[in-house]
mmCIF file of C-alpha atoms and ligand atoms in Angstrom:
data_model
loop_
_atom_site.group_PDB
_atom_site.id
_atom_site.type_symbol
_atom_site.label_atom_id
_atom_site.label_comp_id
_atom_site.label_asym_id
_atom_site.label_seq_id
_atom_site.Cartn_x
_atom_site.Cartn_y
_atom_site.Cartn_z
ATOM 1 C CA UNK A 136 -15.239 -19.341 5.120
ATOM 2 C CA UNK A 137 -11.599 -19.643 6.098
ATOM 3 C CA UNK A 138 -11.076 -15.858 6.174
ATOM 4 C CA UNK A 139 -11.387 -14.327 9.659
ATOM 5 C CA UNK A 140 -9.518 -11.080 9.038
ATOM 6 C CA UNK A 141 -8.771 -8.793 6.099
ATOM 7 C CA UNK A 142 -5.587 -6.715 5.973
ATOM 8 C CA UNK A 143 -5.501 -3.715 3.678
ATOM 9 C CA UNK A 144 -2.517 -1.944 2.207
ATOM 10 C CA UNK A 145 -3.112 1.839 2.215
ATOM 11 C CA UNK A 146 -1.445 3.549 -0.759
ATOM 12 C CA UNK A 147 -3.244 2.508 -3.945
ATOM 13 C CA UNK A 148 -5.761 0.282 -2.145
ATOM 14 C CA UNK A 149 -7.727 2.433 0.305
ATOM 15 C CA UNK A 150 -6.771 5.755 -1.204
ATOM 16 C CA UNK A 151 -5.098 6.897 -4.415
ATOM 17 C CA UNK A 152 -1.901 8.190 -2.778
ATOM 18 C CA UNK A 153 0.201 5.974 -5.090
ATOM 19 C CA UNK A 154 -0.044 8.783 -7.667
ATOM 20 C CA UNK A 155 1.264 11.346 -5.129
ATOM 21 C CA UNK A 156 4.269 9.113 -4.368
ATOM 22 C CA UNK A 157 4.846 8.886 -8.138
ATOM 23 C CA UNK A 158 4.546 12.661 -8.648
ATOM 24 C CA UNK A 159 7.078 13.303 -5.865
ATOM 25 C CA UNK A 160 9.611 10.759 -7.193
ATOM 26 C CA UNK A 161 9.150 12.088 -10.746
ATOM 27 C CA UNK A 162 10.035 15.584 -9.519
ATOM 28 C CA UNK A 163 13.178 14.263 -7.784
ATOM 29 C CA UNK A 164 14.164 12.453 -11.015
ATOM 30 C CA UNK A 165 13.500 15.537 -13.096
ATOM 31 C CA UNK A 166 15.663 17.658 -10.720
ATOM 32 C CA UNK A 167 18.412 15.062 -11.279
ATOM 33 C CA UNK A 168 17.822 15.366 -15.075
ATOM 34 C CA UNK A 169 16.352 11.989 -15.944
ATOM 35 C CA UNK A 170 12.885 10.760 -16.829
ATOM 36 C CA UNK A 171 10.972 8.437 -14.528
ATOM 37 C CA UNK A 172 8.072 6.628 -16.172
ATOM 38 C CA UNK A 173 4.906 5.148 -14.721
ATOM 39 C CA UNK A 174 6.230 1.728 -15.788
ATOM 40 C CA UNK A 175 9.404 2.305 -13.682
ATOM 41 C CA UNK A 176 7.192 3.435 -10.809
ATOM 42 C CA UNK A 177 5.641 -0.055 -10.512
ATOM 43 C CA UNK A 178 8.973 -1.151 -8.976
ATOM 44 C CA UNK A 179 8.626 1.434 -6.197
ATOM 45 C CA UNK A 180 5.121 0.532 -5.095
ATOM 46 C CA UNK A 181 4.900 -0.975 -1.627
ATOM 47 C CA UNK A 182 8.539 -0.611 -0.666
ATOM 48 C CA UNK A 183 10.124 1.762 1.847
ATOM 49 C CA UNK A 184 11.199 5.332 1.116
ATOM 50 C CA UNK A 185 14.960 4.619 1.170
ATOM 51 C CA UNK A 186 14.654 1.450 -0.917
ATOM 52 C CA UNK A 187 12.537 3.401 -3.409
ATOM 53 C CA UNK A 188 15.288 6.021 -3.632
ATOM 54 C CA UNK A 189 17.921 3.317 -4.258
ATOM 55 C CA UNK A 190 15.868 1.999 -7.199
ATOM 56 C CA UNK A 191 15.220 5.525 -8.522
ATOM 57 C CA UNK A 192 18.959 6.320 -8.464
ATOM 58 C CA UNK A 193 19.717 2.990 -10.149
ATOM 59 C CA UNK A 194 17.226 3.848 -12.933
ATOM 60 C CA UNK A 195 18.875 7.277 -13.350
ATOM 61 C CA UNK A 196 22.346 5.655 -13.174
ATOM 62 C CA UNK A 197 23.286 8.136 -10.455
ATOM 63 C CA UNK A 198 25.590 7.522 -7.514
ATOM 64 C CA UNK A 199 25.439 9.807 -4.461
ATOM 65 C CA UNK A 200 26.800 9.671 -0.913
ATOM 66 C CA UNK A 201 24.665 8.798 2.107
ATOM 67 C CA UNK A 202 24.199 12.431 3.156
ATOM 68 C CA UNK A 203 22.851 13.378 -0.290
ATOM 69 C CA UNK A 204 20.570 10.326 -0.224
ATOM 70 C CA UNK A 205 19.120 11.425 3.092
ATOM 71 C CA UNK A 206 18.551 14.915 1.677
ATOM 72 C CA UNK A 207 16.842 13.525 -1.444
ATOM 73 C CA UNK A 208 14.592 11.283 0.680
ATOM 74 C CA UNK A 209 13.687 14.247 2.897
ATOM 75 C CA UNK A 210 12.917 16.413 -0.159
ATOM 76 C CA UNK A 211 10.722 13.645 -1.613
ATOM 77 C CA UNK A 212 8.864 13.336 1.678
ATOM 78 C CA UNK A 213 8.305 17.115 1.935
ATOM 79 C CA UNK A 214 6.886 17.139 -1.595
ATOM 80 C CA UNK A 215 4.689 14.141 -0.781
ATOM 81 C CA UNK A 216 3.428 15.751 2.431
ATOM 82 C CA UNK A 217 2.588 18.930 0.509
ATOM 83 C CA UNK A 218 0.498 16.847 -1.952
ATOM 84 C CA UNK A 219 -1.385 14.919 0.758
ATOM 85 C CA UNK A 220 -1.965 18.019 2.899
ATOM 86 C CA UNK A 221 -5.249 18.845 1.183
ATOM 87 C CA UNK A 222 -6.633 15.302 1.062
ATOM 88 C CA UNK A 223 -10.275 14.792 2.039
ATOM 89 C CA UNK A 224 -12.545 11.728 2.481
ATOM 90 C CA UNK A 225 -13.580 12.240 -1.190
ATOM 91 C CA UNK A 226 -10.264 10.638 -2.159
ATOM 92 C CA UNK A 227 -11.098 7.284 -0.562
ATOM 93 C CA UNK A 228 -11.286 4.860 -3.490
ATOM 94 C CA UNK A 229 -14.791 3.840 -4.668
ATOM 95 C CA UNK A 230 -16.460 1.050 -2.707
ATOM 96 C CA UNK A 231 -13.876 0.945 0.107
ATOM 97 C CA UNK A 232 -16.092 2.299 2.912
ATOM 98 C CA UNK A 233 -19.044 0.125 1.907
ATOM 99 C CA UNK A 234 -16.833 -2.975 1.740
ATOM 100 C CA UNK A 235 -15.188 -2.219 5.136
ATOM 101 C CA UNK A 236 -18.660 -1.857 6.662
ATOM 102 C CA UNK A 237 -19.773 -5.098 5.022
ATOM 103 C CA UNK A 238 -16.779 -6.931 6.530
ATOM 104 C CA UNK A 239 -17.440 -5.400 9.933
ATOM 105 C CA UNK A 240 -21.114 -6.412 9.815
ATOM 106 C CA UNK A 241 -20.057 -9.894 8.724
ATOM 107 C CA UNK A 242 -17.864 -10.289 11.828
ATOM 108 C CA UNK A 243 -14.560 -10.097 9.934
ATOM 109 C CA UNK A 244 -11.744 -8.151 11.580
ATOM 110 C CA UNK A 245 -9.949 -5.478 9.594
ATOM 111 C CA UNK A 246 -6.379 -4.167 9.831
ATOM 112 C CA UNK A 247 -4.202 -1.757 7.892
ATOM 113 C CA UNK A 248 -0.730 -2.941 6.858
ATOM 114 C CA UNK A 249 1.214 -0.118 5.225
ATOM 115 C CA UNK A 250 4.913 0.562 4.622
ATOM 116 C CA UNK A 251 4.261 4.293 4.898
ATOM 117 C CA UNK A 252 5.402 6.394 7.825
ATOM 118 C CA UNK A 253 2.705 8.892 6.789
ATOM 119 C CA UNK A 254 -0.150 6.366 7.100
ATOM 120 C CA UNK A 255 -1.677 7.711 10.337
ATOM 121 C CA UNK A 256 -1.726 11.251 9.065
ATOM 122 C CA UNK A 257 -3.516 10.091 5.869
ATOM 123 C CA UNK A 258 -6.062 8.028 7.853
ATOM 124 C CA UNK A 259 -6.805 11.138 9.935
ATOM 125 C CA UNK A 260 -7.203 13.373 6.884
ATOM 126 C CA UNK A 261 -9.624 10.986 5.196
ATOM 127 C CA UNK A 262 -11.326 10.293 8.520
ATOM 128 C CA UNK A 263 -11.228 6.505 8.293
ATOM 129 C CA UNK A 264 -8.970 5.430 11.219
ATOM 130 C CA UNK A 265 -11.947 4.212 13.275
ATOM 131 C CA UNK A 266 -12.786 1.604 10.597
ATOM 132 C CA UNK A 267 -9.646 -0.436 11.424
ATOM 133 C CA UNK A 268 -9.308 -2.821 14.377
ATOM 134 C CA UNK A 269 -5.507 -2.546 14.121
ATOM 135 C CA UNK A 270 -3.114 -0.260 12.259
ATOM 136 C CA UNK A 271 0.462 -1.288 11.452
ATOM 137 C CA UNK A 272 2.452 1.339 9.551
ATOM 138 C CA UNK A 273 6.038 2.044 8.512
ATOM 139 C CA UNK A 274 6.881 3.323 12.009
ATOM 140 C CA UNK A 275 6.039 -0.049 13.582
ATOM 141 C CA UNK A 276 8.133 -2.322 11.353
ATOM 142 C CA UNK A 277 11.818 -2.695 10.686
ATOM 143 C CA UNK A 278 11.634 -5.004 7.657
ATOM 144 C CA UNK A 279 10.024 -3.677 4.482
ATOM 145 C CA UNK A 280 7.734 -5.649 2.155
ATOM 146 C CA UNK A 281 8.309 -8.270 0.664
ATOM 147 C CA UNK A 282 9.212 -9.232 4.240
ATOM 148 C CA UNK A 283 5.877 -10.247 5.821
ATOM 149 C CA UNK A 284 6.523 -8.397 9.129
ATOM 150 C CA UNK A 285 3.855 -5.703 8.583
ATOM 151 C CA UNK A 286 1.108 -8.263 7.897
ATOM 152 C CA UNK A 287 2.236 -10.746 10.571
ATOM 153 C CA UNK A 288 2.163 -7.919 13.151
ATOM 154 C CA UNK A 289 -1.327 -6.977 11.967
ATOM 155 C CA UNK A 290 -2.545 -10.577 12.279
ATOM 156 C CA UNK A 291 -0.947 -10.897 15.733
ATOM 157 C CA UNK A 292 -2.574 -7.659 16.911
ATOM 158 C CA UNK A 293 -5.953 -8.996 15.742
ATOM 159 C CA UNK A 294 -5.246 -12.412 17.308
ATOM 160 C CA UNK A 295 -5.853 -14.246 14.006
ATOM 161 C CA UNK A 296 -3.649 -16.964 12.455
ATOM 162 C CA UNK A 297 -1.932 -15.901 9.174
ATOM 163 C CA UNK A 298 -3.661 -18.687 7.252
ATOM 164 C CA UNK A 299 -7.046 -17.173 8.208
ATOM 165 C CA UNK A 300 -6.042 -13.729 6.894
ATOM 166 C CA UNK A 301 -6.675 -12.183 3.486
ATOM 167 C CA UNK A 302 -4.502 -9.314 2.231
ATOM 168 C CA UNK A 303 -5.567 -6.686 -0.333
ATOM 169 C CA UNK A 304 -2.531 -5.262 -2.157
ATOM 170 C CA UNK A 305 -1.756 -3.150 -5.239
ATOM 171 C CA UNK A 306 2.019 -3.811 -5.244
ATOM 172 C CA UNK A 307 4.032 -6.876 -6.179
ATOM 173 C CA UNK A 308 6.215 -6.386 -3.066
ATOM 174 C CA UNK A 309 3.039 -6.501 -0.947
ATOM 175 C CA UNK A 310 1.716 -9.619 -2.672
ATOM 176 C CA UNK A 311 5.071 -11.298 -2.065
ATOM 177 C CA UNK A 312 4.965 -10.148 1.598
ATOM 178 C CA UNK A 313 1.509 -11.656 2.107
ATOM 179 C CA UNK A 314 2.592 -14.877 0.366
ATOM 180 C CA UNK A 315 5.755 -15.006 2.518
ATOM 181 C CA UNK A 316 3.519 -14.626 5.591
ATOM 182 C CA UNK A 317 1.325 -17.587 4.559
ATOM 183 C CA UNK A 318 -1.766 -15.438 3.904
ATOM 184 C CA UNK A 319 -4.407 -15.374 1.162
ATOM 185 C CA UNK A 320 -4.103 -12.495 -1.315
ATOM 186 C CA UNK A 321 -6.276 -10.432 -3.621
ATOM 187 C CA UNK A 322 -4.420 -8.051 -5.934
ATOM 188 C CA UNK A 323 -5.875 -4.640 -6.740
ATOM 189 C CA UNK A 324 -5.041 -3.408 -10.245
ATOM 190 C CA UNK A 325 -3.969 -5.063 -13.496
ATOM 191 C CA UNK A 326 -3.203 -8.833 -13.517
ATOM 192 C CA UNK A 327 -0.062 -8.291 -15.647
ATOM 193 C CA UNK A 328 1.515 -6.232 -12.831
ATOM 194 C CA UNK A 329 0.447 -8.554 -9.998
ATOM 195 C CA UNK A 330 1.819 -12.062 -10.102
ATOM 196 C CA UNK A 331 0.993 -14.762 -7.590
ATOM 197 C CA UNK A 332 -2.232 -13.307 -6.126
ATOM 198 C CA UNK A 333 -5.208 -15.659 -5.635
ATOM 199 C CA UNK A 334 -7.391 -13.228 -7.590
ATOM 200 C CA UNK A 335 -6.902 -9.755 -9.080
ATOM 201 C CA UNK A 336 -9.726 -7.213 -9.049
ATOM 202 C CA UNK A 337 -9.735 -3.659 -10.463
ATOM 203 C CA UNK A 338 -11.035 -2.147 -7.188
ATOM 204 C CA UNK A 339 -13.739 -2.479 -4.547
ATOM 205 C CA UNK A 340 -16.713 -1.139 -6.495
ATOM 206 C CA UNK A 341 -17.973 -4.613 -7.325
ATOM 207 C CA UNK A 342 -16.349 -6.465 -4.416
ATOM 208 C CA UNK A 343 -18.869 -8.061 -2.040
ATOM 209 C CA UNK A 344 -18.556 -10.234 1.073
ATOM 210 C CA UNK A 345 -20.641 -12.904 -0.727
ATOM 211 C CA UNK A 346 -17.951 -13.026 -3.393
ATOM 212 C CA UNK A 347 -15.235 -13.575 -0.760
ATOM 213 C CA UNK A 348 -17.291 -16.318 0.819
ATOM 214 C CA UNK A 349 -17.683 -18.108 -2.513
ATOM 215 C CA UNK A 350 -13.954 -17.697 -3.387
ATOM 216 C CA UNK A 351 -12.625 -18.843 -0.010
ATOM 217 C CA UNK A 352 -15.045 -21.562 1.148
HETATM 218 C C1 BG6 B 7 4.084 2.464 0.560
HETATM 219 C C2 BG6 B 7 4.070 3.028 -0.846
HETATM 220 O O1 BG6 B 7 2.778 2.294 1.008
HETATM 221 O O2 BG6 B 7 4.773 3.337 1.452
HETATM 222 C C3 BG6 B 7 5.488 3.327 -1.299
HETATM 223 O O3 BG6 B 7 3.475 2.097 -1.726
HETATM 224 C C4 BG6 B 7 6.174 4.236 -0.285
HETATM 225 O O4 BG6 B 7 5.429 3.954 -2.567
HETATM 226 C C5 BG6 B 7 6.130 3.586 1.097
HETATM 227 O O5 BG6 B 7 7.530 4.459 -0.657
HETATM 228 C C6 BG6 B 7 6.776 4.463 2.174
HETATM 229 O O6 BG6 B 7 6.004 5.617 2.348
HETATM 230 P P1 BG6 B 7 6.461 6.901 3.181
HETATM 231 O O7 BG6 B 7 5.188 7.711 3.295
HETATM 232 O O8 BG6 B 7 6.931 6.401 4.521
HETATM 233 O O9 BG6 B 7 7.555 7.556 2.412
HETATM 234 MG MG1 MG B 8 0.170 0.106 -2.110
#
């Protein structure tokens, strides 16, 4: 098989924190007196906090100064942190641990590639940090997805060429980042929201190493 390493996005792939990001942004929108739908939220998946805020304000047709933007981003993050505070390993998405163990036993390296600055704290809460050979989060990159920096840094830390890496992503920005980095990509979610992935799967429950081997040999 040409895959030597798998890189996982965090929010919406390993754990269902995508809904907590959505809840926090929806509250910010509601405080600013506009509605923010789940459809709109697809545009925010995978991208940085400040870029998400720019899109949210564009949807609400609201213009604010930089100071207010920083306050709104801080309020969103406080809300988000309050939601993730009580997370436990039960919130790891179905099949993830088994699949990570299967990769490990199959000699495939595993890294996390997340835009989130809260990634380490989530990994600690769900007690999964030790499953990753490398962790690249929003504190280690300066260019947000769809720039491939987060995945290229992950591949470099693992010592694997990008073309031998497979990325699992639930966001279009992340799929574009992996594509821009010259990696293979499996989308997690609905095919209509995820263009340009090699394959799209609903989650890891039925994902097996054998399947990867047959897809990528
Ligand atoms: C990504 C999420 O993983 O991290 C985005 O998909 C989020 O929704 C981004 O905006 C940044 O997260 P944080 O925790 O640094 O605000
Ligand atoms: Mg994600």
